[in-house]
Coordinates of N, CA, C and O in Angstrom, one line a residue:
X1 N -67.8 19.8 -71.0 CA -68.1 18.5 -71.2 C -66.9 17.7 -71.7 O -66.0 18.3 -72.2
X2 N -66.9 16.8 -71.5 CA -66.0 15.4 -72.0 C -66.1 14.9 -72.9 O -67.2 14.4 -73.0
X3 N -65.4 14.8 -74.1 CA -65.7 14.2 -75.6 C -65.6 12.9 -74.9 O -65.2 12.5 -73.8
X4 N -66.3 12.2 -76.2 CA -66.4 10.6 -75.7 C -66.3 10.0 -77.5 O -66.7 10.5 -78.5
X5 N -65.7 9.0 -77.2 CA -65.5 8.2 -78.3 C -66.4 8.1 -79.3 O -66.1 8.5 -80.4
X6 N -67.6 7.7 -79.1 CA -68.8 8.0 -79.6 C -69.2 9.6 -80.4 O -70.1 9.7 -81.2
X7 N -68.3 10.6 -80.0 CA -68.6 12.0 -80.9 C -67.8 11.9 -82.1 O -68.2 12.6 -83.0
X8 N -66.7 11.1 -82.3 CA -65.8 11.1 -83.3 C -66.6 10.3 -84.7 O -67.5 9.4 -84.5
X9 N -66.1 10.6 -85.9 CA -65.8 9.8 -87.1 C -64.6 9.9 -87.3 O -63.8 10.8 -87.1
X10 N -64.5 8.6 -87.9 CA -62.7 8.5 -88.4 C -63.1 8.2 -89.5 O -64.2 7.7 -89.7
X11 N -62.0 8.4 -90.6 CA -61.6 7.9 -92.1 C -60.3 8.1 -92.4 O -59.5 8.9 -91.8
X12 N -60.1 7.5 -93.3 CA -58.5 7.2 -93.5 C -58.1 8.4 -95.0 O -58.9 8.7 -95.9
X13 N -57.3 8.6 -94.9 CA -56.6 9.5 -96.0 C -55.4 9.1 -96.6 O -54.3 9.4 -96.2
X14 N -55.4 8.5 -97.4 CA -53.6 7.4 -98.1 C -53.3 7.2 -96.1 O -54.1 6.9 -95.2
X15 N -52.2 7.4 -96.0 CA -51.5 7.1 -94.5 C -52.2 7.8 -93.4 O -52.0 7.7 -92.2
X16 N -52.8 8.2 -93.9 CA -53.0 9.5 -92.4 C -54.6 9.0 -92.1 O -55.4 8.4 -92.9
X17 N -54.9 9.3 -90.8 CA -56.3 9.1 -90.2 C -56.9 10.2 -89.4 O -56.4 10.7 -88.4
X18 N -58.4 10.9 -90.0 CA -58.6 12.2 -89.9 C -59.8 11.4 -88.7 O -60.5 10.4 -88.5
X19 N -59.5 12.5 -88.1 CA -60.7 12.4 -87.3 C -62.0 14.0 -87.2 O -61.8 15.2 -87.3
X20 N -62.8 13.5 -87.1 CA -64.1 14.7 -87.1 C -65.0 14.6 -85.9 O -65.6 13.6 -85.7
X21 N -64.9 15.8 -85.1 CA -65.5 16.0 -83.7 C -67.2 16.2 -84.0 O -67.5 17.4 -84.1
X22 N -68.0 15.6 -84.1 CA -69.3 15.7 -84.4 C -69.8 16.9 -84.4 O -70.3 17.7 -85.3
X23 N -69.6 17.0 -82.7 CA -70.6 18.3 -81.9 C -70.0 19.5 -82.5 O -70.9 20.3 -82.7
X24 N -69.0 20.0 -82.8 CA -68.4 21.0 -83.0 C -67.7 21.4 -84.6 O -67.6 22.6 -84.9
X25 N -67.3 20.1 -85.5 CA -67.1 19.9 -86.6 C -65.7 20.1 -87.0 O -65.4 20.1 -88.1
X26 N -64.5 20.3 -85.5 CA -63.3 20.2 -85.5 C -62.8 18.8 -86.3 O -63.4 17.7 -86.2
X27 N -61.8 19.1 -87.2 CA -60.9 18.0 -87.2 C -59.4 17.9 -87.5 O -58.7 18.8 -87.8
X28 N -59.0 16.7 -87.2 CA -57.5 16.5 -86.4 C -57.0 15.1 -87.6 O -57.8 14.2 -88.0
X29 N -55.7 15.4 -88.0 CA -55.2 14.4 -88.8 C -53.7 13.9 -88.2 O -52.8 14.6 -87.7
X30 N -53.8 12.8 -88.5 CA -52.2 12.4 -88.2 C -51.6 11.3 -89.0 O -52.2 10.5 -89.7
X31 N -50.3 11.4 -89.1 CA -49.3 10.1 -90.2 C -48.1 9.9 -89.6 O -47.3 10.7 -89.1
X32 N -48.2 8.3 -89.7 CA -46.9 8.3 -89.5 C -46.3 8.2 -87.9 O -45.1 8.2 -87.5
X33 N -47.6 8.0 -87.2 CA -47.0 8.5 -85.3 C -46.9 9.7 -84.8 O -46.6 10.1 -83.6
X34 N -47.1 10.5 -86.0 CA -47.2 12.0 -85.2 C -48.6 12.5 -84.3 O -49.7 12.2 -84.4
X35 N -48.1 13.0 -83.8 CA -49.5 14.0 -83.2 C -50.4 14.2 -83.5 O -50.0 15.2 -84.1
X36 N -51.8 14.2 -83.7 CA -52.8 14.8 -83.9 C -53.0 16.4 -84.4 O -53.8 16.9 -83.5
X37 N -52.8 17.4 -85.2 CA -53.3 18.1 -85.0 C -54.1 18.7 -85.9 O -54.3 18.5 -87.1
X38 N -55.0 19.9 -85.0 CA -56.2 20.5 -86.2 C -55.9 20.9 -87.2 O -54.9 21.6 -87.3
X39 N -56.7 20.5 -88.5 CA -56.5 20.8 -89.6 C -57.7 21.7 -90.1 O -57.5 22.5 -91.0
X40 N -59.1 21.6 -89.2 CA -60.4 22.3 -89.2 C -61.2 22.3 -87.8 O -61.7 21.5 -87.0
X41 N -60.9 24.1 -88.1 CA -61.1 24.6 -86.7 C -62.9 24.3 -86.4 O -63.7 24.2 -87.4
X42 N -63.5 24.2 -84.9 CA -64.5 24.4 -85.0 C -65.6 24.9 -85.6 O -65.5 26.1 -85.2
X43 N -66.5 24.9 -86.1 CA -68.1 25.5 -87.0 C -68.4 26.2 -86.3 O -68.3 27.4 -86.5
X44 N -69.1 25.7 -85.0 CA -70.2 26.0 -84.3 C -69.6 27.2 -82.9 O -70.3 27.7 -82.1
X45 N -68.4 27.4 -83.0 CA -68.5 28.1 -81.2 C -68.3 27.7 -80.3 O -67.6 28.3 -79.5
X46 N -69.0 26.5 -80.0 CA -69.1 25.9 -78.9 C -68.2 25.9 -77.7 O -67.5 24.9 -77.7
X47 N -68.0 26.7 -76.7 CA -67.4 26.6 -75.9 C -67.1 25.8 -74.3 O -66.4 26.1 -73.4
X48 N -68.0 24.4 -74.6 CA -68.7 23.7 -73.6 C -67.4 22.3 -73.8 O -67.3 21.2 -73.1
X49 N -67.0 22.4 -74.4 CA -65.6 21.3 -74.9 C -64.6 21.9 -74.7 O -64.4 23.0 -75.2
X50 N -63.7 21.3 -74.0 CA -62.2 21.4 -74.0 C -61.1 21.8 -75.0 O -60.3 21.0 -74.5
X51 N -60.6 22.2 -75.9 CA -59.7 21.8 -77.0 C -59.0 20.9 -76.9 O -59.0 19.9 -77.5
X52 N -57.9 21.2 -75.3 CA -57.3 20.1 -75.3 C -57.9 18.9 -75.0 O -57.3 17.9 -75.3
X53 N -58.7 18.9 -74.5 CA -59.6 17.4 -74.1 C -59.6 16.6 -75.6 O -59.1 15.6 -75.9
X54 N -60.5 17.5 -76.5 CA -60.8 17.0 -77.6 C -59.6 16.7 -78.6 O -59.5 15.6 -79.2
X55 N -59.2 17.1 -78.7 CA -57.6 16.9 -78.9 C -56.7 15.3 -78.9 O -56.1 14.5 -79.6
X56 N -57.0 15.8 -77.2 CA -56.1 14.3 -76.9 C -57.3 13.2 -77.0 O -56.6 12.2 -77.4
X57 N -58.5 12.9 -77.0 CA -59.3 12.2 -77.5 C -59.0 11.7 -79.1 O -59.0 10.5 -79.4
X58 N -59.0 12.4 -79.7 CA -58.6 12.8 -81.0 C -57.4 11.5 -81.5 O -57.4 10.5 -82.2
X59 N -56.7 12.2 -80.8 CA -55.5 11.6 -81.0 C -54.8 10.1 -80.8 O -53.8 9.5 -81.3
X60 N -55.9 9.7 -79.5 CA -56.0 8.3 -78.8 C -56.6 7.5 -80.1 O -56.0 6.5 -80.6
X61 N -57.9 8.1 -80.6 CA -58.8 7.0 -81.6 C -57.5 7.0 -82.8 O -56.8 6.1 -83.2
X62 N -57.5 8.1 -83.1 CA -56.6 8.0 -84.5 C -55.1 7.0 -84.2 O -54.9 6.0 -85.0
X63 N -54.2 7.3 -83.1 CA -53.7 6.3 -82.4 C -53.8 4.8 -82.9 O -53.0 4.1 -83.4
X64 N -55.5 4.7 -82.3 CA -55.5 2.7 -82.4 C -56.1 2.8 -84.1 O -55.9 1.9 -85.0
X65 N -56.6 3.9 -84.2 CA -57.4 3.5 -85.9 C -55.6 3.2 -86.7 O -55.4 2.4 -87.6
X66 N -55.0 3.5 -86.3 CA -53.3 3.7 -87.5 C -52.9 2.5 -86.9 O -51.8 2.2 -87.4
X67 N -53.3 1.7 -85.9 CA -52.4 0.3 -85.9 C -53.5 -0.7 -86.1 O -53.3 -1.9 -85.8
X68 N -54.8 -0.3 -86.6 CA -55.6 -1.2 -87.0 C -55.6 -1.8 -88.0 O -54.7 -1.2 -88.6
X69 N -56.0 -2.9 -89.0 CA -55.6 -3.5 -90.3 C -56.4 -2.4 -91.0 O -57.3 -1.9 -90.4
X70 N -56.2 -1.9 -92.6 CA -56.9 -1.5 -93.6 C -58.2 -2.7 -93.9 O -58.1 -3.9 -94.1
X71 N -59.4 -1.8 -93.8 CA -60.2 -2.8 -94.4 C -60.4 -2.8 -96.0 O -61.5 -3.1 -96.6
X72 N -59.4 -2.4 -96.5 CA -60.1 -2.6 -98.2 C -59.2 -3.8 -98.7 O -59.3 -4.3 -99.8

């Protein structure tokens, strides 16, 4: 399957923007323009998702979330 935008939560962390894979409970943090990477590996097993798919998904939202304005 294809992550879709819609499977993520994002939140912000001081500089960094974590992201959380719903279906699977993966998550991916980044600062600063770096990379995406896992910081919590999947819960569930699920082998019906990509890593790298989810990954680079991952990394796209967190991407535009780190050039978006802070809302506080």
């Amino acid at each position: 399957m294809t992550p879709k935008p819609d499977d993520f939560h994002l939140e912000r962390d001081g500089d960094a923007v974590v992201a959380t894979f719903a279906p699977t409970g993966a998550r991916y943090r980044a600062a600063g323009g770096e990379p995406a990477s896992q910081v919590e590996a999947p819960r569930d097993g699920r082998d019906d998702y990509a890593e790298d798919e989810v990954r680079t998904m991952a990394g796209k939202l967190i991407a535009l979330a780190a050039t978006s304005p802070s809302s506080s």
